[in-house]
Short mmCIF file of C-alpha atoms in Angstrom, two decimals:
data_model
loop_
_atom_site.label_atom_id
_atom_site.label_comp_id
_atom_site.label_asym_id
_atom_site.label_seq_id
_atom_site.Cartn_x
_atom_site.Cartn_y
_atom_site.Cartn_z
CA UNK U 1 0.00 0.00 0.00
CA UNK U 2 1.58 3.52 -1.02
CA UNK U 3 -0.16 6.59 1.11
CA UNK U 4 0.36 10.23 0.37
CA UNK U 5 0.22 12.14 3.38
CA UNK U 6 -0.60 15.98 3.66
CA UNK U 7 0.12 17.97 6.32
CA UNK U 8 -0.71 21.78 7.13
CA UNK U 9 2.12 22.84 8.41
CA UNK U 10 1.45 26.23 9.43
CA UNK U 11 1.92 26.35 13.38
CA UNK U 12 3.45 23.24 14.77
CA UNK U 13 0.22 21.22 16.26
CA UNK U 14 -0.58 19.60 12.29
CA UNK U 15 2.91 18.41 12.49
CA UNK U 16 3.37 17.50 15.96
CA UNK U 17 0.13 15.01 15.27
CA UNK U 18 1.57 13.63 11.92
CA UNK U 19 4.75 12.85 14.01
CA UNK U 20 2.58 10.45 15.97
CA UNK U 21 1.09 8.79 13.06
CA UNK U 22 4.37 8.36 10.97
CA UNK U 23 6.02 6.77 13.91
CA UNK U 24 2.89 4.23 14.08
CA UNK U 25 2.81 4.04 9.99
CA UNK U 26 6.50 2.95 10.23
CA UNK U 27 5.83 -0.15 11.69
CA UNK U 28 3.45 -1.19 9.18
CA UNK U 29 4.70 -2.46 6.01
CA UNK U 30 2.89 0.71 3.83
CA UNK U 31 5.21 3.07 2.07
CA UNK U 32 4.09 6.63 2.89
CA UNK U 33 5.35 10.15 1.67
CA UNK U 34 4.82 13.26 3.73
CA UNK U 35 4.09 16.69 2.17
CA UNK U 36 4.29 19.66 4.03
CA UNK U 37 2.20 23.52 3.15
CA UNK U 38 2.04 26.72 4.77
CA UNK U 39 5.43 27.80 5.25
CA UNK U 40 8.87 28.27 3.69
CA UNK U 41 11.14 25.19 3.60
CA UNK U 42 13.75 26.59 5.58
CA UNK U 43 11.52 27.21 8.17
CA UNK U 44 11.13 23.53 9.03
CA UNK U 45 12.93 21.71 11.81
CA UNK U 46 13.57 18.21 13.62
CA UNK U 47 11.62 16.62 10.45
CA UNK U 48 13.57 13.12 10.50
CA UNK U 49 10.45 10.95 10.79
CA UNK U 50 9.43 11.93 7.64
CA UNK U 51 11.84 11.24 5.70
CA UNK U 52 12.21 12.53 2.13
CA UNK U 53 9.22 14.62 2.78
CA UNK U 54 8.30 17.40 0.38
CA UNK U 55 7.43 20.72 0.84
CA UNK U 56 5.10 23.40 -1.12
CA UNK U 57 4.39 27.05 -0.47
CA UNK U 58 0.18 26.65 -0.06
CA UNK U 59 -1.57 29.01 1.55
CA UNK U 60 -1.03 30.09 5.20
CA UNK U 61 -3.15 32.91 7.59
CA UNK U 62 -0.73 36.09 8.12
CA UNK U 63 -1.33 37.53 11.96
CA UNK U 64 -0.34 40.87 12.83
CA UNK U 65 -0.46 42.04 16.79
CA UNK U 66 -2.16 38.82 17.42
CA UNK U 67 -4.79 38.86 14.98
CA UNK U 68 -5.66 37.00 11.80
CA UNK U 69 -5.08 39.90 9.32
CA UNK U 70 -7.01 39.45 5.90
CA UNK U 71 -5.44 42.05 4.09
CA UNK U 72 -2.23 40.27 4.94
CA UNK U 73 -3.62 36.85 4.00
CA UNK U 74 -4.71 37.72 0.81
CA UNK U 75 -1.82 39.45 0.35
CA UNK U 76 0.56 37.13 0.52
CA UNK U 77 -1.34 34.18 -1.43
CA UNK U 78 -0.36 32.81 -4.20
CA UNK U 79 -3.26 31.43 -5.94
CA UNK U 80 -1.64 30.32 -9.20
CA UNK U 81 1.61 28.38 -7.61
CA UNK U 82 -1.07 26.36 -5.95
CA UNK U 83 -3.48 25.48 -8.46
CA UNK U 84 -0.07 24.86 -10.64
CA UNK U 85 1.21 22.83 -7.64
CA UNK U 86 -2.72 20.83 -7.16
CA UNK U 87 -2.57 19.65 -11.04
CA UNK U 88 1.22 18.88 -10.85
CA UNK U 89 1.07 16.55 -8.09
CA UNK U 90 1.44 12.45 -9.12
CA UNK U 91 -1.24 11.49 -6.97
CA UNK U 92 -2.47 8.41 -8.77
CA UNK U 93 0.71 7.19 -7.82
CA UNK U 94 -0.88 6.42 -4.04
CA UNK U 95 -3.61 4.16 -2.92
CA UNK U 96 -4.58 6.56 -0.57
CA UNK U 97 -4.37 10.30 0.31
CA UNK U 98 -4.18 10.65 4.21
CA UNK U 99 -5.06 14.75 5.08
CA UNK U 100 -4.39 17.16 7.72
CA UNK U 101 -5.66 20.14 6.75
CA UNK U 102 -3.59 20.34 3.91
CA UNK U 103 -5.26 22.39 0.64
CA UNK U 104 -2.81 20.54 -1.85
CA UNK U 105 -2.65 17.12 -1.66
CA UNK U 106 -6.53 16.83 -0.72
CA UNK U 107 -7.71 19.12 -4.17
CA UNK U 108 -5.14 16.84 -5.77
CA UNK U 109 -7.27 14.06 -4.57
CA UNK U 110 -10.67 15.16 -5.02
CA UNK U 111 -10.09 16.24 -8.98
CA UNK U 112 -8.36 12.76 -9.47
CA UNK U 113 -10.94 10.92 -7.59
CA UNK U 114 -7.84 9.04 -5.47
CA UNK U 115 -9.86 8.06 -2.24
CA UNK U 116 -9.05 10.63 0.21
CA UNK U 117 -9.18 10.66 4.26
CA UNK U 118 -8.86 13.49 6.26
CA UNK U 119 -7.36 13.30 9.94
CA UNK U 120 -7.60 17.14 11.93
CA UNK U 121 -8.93 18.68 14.50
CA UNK U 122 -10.60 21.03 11.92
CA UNK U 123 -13.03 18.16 10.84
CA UNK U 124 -14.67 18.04 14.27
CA UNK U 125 -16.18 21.42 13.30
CA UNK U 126 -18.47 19.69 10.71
CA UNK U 127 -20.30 18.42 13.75
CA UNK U 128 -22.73 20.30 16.28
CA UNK U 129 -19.73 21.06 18.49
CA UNK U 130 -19.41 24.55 20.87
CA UNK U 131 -18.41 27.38 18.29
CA UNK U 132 -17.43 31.04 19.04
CA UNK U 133 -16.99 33.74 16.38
CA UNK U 134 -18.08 31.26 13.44
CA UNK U 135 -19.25 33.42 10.11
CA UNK U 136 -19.83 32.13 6.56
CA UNK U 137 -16.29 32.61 5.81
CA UNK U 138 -15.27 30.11 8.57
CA UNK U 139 -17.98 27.52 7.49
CA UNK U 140 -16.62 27.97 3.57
CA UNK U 141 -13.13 27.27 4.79
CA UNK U 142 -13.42 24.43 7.40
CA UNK U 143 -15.82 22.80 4.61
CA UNK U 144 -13.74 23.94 1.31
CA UNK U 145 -10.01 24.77 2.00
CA UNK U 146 -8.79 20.97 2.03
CA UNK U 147 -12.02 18.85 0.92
CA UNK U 148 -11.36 15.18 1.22
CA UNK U 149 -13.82 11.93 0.97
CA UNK U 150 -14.09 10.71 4.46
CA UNK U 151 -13.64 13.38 7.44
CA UNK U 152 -12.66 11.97 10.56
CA UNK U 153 -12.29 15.11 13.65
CA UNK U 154 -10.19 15.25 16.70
CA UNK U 155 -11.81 16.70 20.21
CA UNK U 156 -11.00 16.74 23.43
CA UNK U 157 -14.93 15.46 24.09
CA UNK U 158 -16.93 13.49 21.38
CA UNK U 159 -20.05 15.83 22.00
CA UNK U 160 -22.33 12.63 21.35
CA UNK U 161 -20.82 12.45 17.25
CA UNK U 162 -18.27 10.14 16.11
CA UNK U 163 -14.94 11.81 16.58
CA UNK U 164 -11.51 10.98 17.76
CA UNK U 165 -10.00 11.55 21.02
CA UNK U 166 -6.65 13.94 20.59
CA UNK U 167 -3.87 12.04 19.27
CA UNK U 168 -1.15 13.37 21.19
CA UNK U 169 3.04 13.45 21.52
CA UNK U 170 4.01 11.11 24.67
CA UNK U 171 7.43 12.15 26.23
CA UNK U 172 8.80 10.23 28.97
CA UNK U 173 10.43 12.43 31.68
CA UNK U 174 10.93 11.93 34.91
CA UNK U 175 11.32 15.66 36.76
CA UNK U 176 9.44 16.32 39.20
CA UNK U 177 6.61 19.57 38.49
CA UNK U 178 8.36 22.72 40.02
CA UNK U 179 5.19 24.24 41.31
CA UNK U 180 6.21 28.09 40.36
CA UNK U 181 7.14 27.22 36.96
CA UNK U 182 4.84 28.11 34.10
CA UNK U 183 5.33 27.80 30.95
CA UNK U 184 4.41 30.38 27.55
CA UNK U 185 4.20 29.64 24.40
CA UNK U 186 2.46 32.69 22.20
CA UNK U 187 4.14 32.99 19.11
CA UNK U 188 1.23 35.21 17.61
CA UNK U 189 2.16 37.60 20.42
CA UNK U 190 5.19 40.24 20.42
CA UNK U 191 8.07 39.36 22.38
CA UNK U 192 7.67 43.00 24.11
CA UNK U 193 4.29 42.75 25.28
CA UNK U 194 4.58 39.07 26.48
CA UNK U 195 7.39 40.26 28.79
CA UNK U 196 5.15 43.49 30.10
CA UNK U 197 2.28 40.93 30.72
CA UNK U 198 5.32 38.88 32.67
CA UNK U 199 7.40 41.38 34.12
CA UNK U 200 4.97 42.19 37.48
CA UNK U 201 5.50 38.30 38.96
CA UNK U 202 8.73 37.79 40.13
CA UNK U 203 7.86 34.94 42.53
CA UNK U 204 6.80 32.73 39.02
CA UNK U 205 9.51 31.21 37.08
CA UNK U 206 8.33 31.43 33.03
CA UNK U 207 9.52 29.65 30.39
CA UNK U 208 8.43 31.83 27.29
CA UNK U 209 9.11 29.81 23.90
CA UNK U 210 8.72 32.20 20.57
CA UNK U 211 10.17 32.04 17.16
CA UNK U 212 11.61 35.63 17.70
CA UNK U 213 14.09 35.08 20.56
CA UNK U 214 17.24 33.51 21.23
CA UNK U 215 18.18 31.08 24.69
CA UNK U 216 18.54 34.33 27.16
CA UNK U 217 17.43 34.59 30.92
CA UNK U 218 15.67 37.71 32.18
CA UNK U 219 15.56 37.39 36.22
CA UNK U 220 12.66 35.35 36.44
CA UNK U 221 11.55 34.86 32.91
CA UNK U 222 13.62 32.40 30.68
CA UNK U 223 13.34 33.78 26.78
CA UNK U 224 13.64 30.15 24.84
CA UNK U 225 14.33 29.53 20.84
CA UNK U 226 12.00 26.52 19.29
CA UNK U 227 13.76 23.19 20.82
CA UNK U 228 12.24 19.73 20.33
CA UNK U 229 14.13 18.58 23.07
CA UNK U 230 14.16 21.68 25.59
CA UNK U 231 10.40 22.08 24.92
CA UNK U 232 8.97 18.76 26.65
CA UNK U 233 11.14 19.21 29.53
CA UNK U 234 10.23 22.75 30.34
CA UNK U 235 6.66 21.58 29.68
CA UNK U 236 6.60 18.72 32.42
CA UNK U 237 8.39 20.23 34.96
CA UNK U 238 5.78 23.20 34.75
CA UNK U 239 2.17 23.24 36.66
CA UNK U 240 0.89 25.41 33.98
CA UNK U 241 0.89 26.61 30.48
CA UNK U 242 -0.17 30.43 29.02
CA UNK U 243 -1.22 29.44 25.33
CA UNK U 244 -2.80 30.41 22.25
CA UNK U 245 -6.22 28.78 21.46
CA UNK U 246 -4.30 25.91 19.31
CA UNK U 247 -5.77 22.39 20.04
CA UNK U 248 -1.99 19.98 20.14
CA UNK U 249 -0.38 21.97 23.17
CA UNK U 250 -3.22 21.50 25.38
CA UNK U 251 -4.46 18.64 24.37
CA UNK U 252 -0.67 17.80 25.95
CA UNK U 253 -1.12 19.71 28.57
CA UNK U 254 -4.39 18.42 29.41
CA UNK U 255 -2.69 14.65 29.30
CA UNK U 256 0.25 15.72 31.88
CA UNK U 257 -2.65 17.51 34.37
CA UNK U 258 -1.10 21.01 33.40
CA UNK U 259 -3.58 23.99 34.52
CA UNK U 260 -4.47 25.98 31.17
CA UNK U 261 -4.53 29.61 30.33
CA UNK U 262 -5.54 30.36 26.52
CA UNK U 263 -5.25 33.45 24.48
CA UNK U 264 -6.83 32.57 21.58
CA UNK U 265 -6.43 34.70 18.37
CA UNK U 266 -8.92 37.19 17.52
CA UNK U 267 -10.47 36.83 14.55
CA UNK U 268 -9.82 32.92 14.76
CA UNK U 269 -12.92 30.85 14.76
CA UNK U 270 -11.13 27.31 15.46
CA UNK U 271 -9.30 29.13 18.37
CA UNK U 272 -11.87 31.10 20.05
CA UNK U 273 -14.30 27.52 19.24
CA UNK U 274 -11.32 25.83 21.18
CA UNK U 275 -11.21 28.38 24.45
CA UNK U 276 -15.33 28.41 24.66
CA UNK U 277 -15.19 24.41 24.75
CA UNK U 278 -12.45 24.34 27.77
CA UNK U 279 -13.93 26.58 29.37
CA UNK U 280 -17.58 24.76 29.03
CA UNK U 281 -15.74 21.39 29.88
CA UNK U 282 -14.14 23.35 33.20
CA UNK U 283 -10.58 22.41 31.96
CA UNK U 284 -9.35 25.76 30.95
CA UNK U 285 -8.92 29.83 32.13
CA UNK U 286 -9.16 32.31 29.18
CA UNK U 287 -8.39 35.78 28.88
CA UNK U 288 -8.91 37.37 25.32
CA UNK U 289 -6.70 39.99 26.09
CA UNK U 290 -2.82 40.10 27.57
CA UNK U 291 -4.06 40.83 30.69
CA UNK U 292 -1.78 40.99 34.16
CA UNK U 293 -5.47 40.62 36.73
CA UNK U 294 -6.39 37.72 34.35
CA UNK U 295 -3.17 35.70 35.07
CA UNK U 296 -2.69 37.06 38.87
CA UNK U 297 -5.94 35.11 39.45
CA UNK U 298 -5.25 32.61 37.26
CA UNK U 299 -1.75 31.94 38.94
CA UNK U 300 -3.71 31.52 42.30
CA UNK U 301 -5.84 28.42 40.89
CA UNK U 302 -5.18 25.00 42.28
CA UNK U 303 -3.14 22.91 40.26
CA UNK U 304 -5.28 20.97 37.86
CA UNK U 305 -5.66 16.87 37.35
CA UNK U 306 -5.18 15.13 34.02
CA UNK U 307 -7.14 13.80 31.61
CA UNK U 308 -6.50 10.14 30.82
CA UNK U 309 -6.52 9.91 26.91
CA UNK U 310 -5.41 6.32 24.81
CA UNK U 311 -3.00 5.62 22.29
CA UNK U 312 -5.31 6.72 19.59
CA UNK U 313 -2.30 6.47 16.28
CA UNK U 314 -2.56 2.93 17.01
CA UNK U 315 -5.59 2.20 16.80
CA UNK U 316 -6.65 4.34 13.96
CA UNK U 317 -3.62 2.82 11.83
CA UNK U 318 -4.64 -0.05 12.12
CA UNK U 319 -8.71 1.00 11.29
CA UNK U 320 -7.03 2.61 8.40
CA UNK U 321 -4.83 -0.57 7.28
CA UNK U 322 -7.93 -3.07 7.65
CA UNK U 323 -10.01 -1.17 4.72
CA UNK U 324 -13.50 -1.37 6.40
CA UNK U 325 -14.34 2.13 6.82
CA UNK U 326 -17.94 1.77 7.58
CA UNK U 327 -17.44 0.95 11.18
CA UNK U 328 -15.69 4.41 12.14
CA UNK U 329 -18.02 4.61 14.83
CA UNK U 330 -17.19 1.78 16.55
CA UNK U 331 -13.44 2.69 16.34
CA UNK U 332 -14.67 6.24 18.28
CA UNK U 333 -16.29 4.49 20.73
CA UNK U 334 -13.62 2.32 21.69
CA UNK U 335 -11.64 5.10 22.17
CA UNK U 336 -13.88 7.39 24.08
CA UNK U 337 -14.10 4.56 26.85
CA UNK U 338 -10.59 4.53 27.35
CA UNK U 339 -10.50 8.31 28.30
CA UNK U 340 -10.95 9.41 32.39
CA UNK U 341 -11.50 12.98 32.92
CA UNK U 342 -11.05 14.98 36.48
CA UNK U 343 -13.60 15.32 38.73
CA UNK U 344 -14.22 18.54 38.15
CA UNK U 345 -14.80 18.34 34.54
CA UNK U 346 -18.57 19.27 33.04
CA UNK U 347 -19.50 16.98 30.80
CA UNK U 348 -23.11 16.79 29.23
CA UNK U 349 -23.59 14.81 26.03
CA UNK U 350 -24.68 10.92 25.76
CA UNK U 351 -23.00 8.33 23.95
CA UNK U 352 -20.92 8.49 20.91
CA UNK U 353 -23.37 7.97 17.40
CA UNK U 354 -22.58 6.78 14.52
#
C-alpha cells in the first residue's frame, strides 16, 4: 500500500500530530510520503520521521499584533503556484491520500478521484460542536479549503458524534513539576508585550518559547528559541501553560494535568471555538486579552488533574490498514471509553453515534 500524506504545516500542532502517526505508519509495512504547506522550507525543523518529505508554499493565515489579518492573507497568497502545484502533483501514484488540513494534496485528490481521508482537529467542526466567532467565511473554509472523501475530527470530548479523542506526543520524563514554573508559548504575540504581561511576577519562574528570541534569561523569565528537546522538559516540569487557542499543546497539557490559560487569536474561529469548549468542559482559564489581573488570578488556581486519553495512532492505523471504513463509529467508541476525565470536569452529552 503507497499513502500520500498531507500535512498543514502552518503552526506546529498539524505536524506535531503527523509525528505520531508516521512513527505508528512505520511499523506497518505501507510506504508513505509526507508533504508539508504553509510555510517556507527553511523554516522547518527536527523533520527526521518523515523522511524525504516534500514541501510546497500553499496558503497560510498572516497575523499581525495577534490577529488574523485578511489584508495580509490575501496578500501574501499565491493562488496560481497552488493550483499549478494541485494539477502537478502524481497522486495516482498512491492508494490513498491521508489529510491534515492540507489544501494541496486533498484538491489533488478530489479532482483525481484518489480516495481521500482526512485526519484534523478542523473536521470536528463539521459536527454540532461549541463554536465562538463562526461566520460564513469560517464555514466555507473548514468545509472547502482541504475537501477530502471521508472526514474523521479530533476533540478533546466526542459531544455525542463520532470523533476521535486527541492524538497526542508522549514524552517520557521523569522531573518532578516545580510548582512556580509556568510555561508560555504565544508565538502570535510580540516578544515585548509578552514580557510586560510577565514582568509584574517575580515569585513565578516562566519559560516563554517564541520564534523571535534567542536562549537568554531575564531574572525570572527564561526567553527560549524553538527546541524539540528543551520544549517537553520545560513543559513537564511546569504546573501550567499560558497558550494560544491551538488544540496539540493543550491537548498535551491536558494529558500531563497542566492547569491551562488560553489566548486565543482574535479573529480565529477554530481558536476562540477551542477556548469556549475548555472553558464549558471546566478544563481551561481564558483571557482574550494580555491581561496581568487575568493571570494574577489565574496563577492563584489550584493545580489541575489530568485527563486520561489512549494511544489513539494505534488504533486508527490499524482501522485505516484493515479497509473497512464503515465501522468508524465503533473505532470512536472504543476510544472514548478509554479516556478518564477529572472530577471537576462538566460533561453533558450521551454516547458516541454513529
Amino acid at each position: 500500500m503507497r499513502i500520500l500524506y498531507g500535512v498543514q504545516g502552518t503552526g506546529n500542532g498539524h505536524i506535531t500530530r503527523a509525528r505520531v502517526m508516521a512513527a505508528e505508519l512505520a511499523k506497518r509495512d505501507v510506504q508513505v510520503d509526507f508533504l508539508f504547506s504553509g510555510r517556507p522550507a527553511s523554516d522547518y525543523f527536527d523533520m527526521e520521521p518523515f523522511g524525504d518529505y516534500q514541501t510546497r508554499s500553499g496558503l497560510t493565515f498572516a497575523t499581525e499584533r495577534g490577529r488574523v489579518s485578511l489584508t495580509k492573507t490575501l496578500r501574501q497568497s499565491k493562488l496560481r503556484e497552488l493550483y499549478q502545484d494541485i494539477k502537478a502533483l502524481p497522486v495516482k501514484d498512491y492508494d490513498l491520500v491521508i489529510n491534515d488540513f492540507e489544501p494541496i494534496t486533498a484538491w489533488a485528490a478530489k479532482l483525481a478521484k484518489v480516495p481521500s481521508i482526512g485526519v484534523s482537529h478542523q473536521a470536528s467542526f463539521l459536527k454540532p460542536v461549541p463554536r465562538d466567532g463562526e461566520d460564513w467565511s469560517a464555514r466555507l473554509l473548514i468545509r472547502h479549503f482541504a475537501p477530502v472523501g471521508l472526514e474523521l475530527g479530533v476533540h478533546w470530548y466526542h459531544f455525542g458524534h463520532a470523533m476521535l479523542p486527541p492524538i497526542i506526543e508522549r514524552h517520557s520524563h521523569d522531573q518532578p513539576v516545580r510548582h512556580n514554573k509556568v510555561l508560555v508559548y504565544l508565538p502570535f504575540e510580540s516578544v515585548e508585550e509578552i514580557l510586560a504581561l510577565l514582568e509584574p511576577f517575580p515569585d513565578v519562574e516562566f519559560y516563554c518559547y517564541h520564534p523571535q528570541v534567542q536562549d537568554e534569561d531575564r531574572g525570572h523569565i527564561h526567553l527560549r528559541a524553538p527546541s524539540r528537546s528543551g520544549f517537553p522538559v520545560d513543559l513537564a516540569e511546569s504546573v501550567g501553560v499560558i497558550a494560544n487557542g491551538g488544540f496539540e499543546l493543550p491537548s498535551e497539557a491536558l494529558r500531563l494535568g497542566k492547569k491551562l490559560l488560553l489566548k486565543p487569536l482574535h479573529g480565529q474561529f477554530e481558536q476562540l471555538s477551542n477556548v469556549l469548549t475548555l472553558r464549558q468542559l471546566g478544563l481551561a482559564s481564558a483571557m482574550y486579552e494580555l491581561s496581568a489581573s487575568e493571570l494574577d488570578a489565574w496563577l492563584e488556581l489550584p493545580p489541575a488533574q489530568p485527563v486520561s486519553f489512549p494511544d489513539v495512532a494505534a488504533s486508527l492505523v490499524d482501522w485505516l490498514l484493515a479497509g473497512n471504513r464503515d465501522n468508524f463509529g465503533e473505532l470512536c467508541q472504543g476510544l472514548w471509553r478509554q479516556v478518564a476525565y477529572p472530577s471537576y470536569c462538566k460533561l453533558s452529552a450521551g454516547p458516541v453515534s454513529n
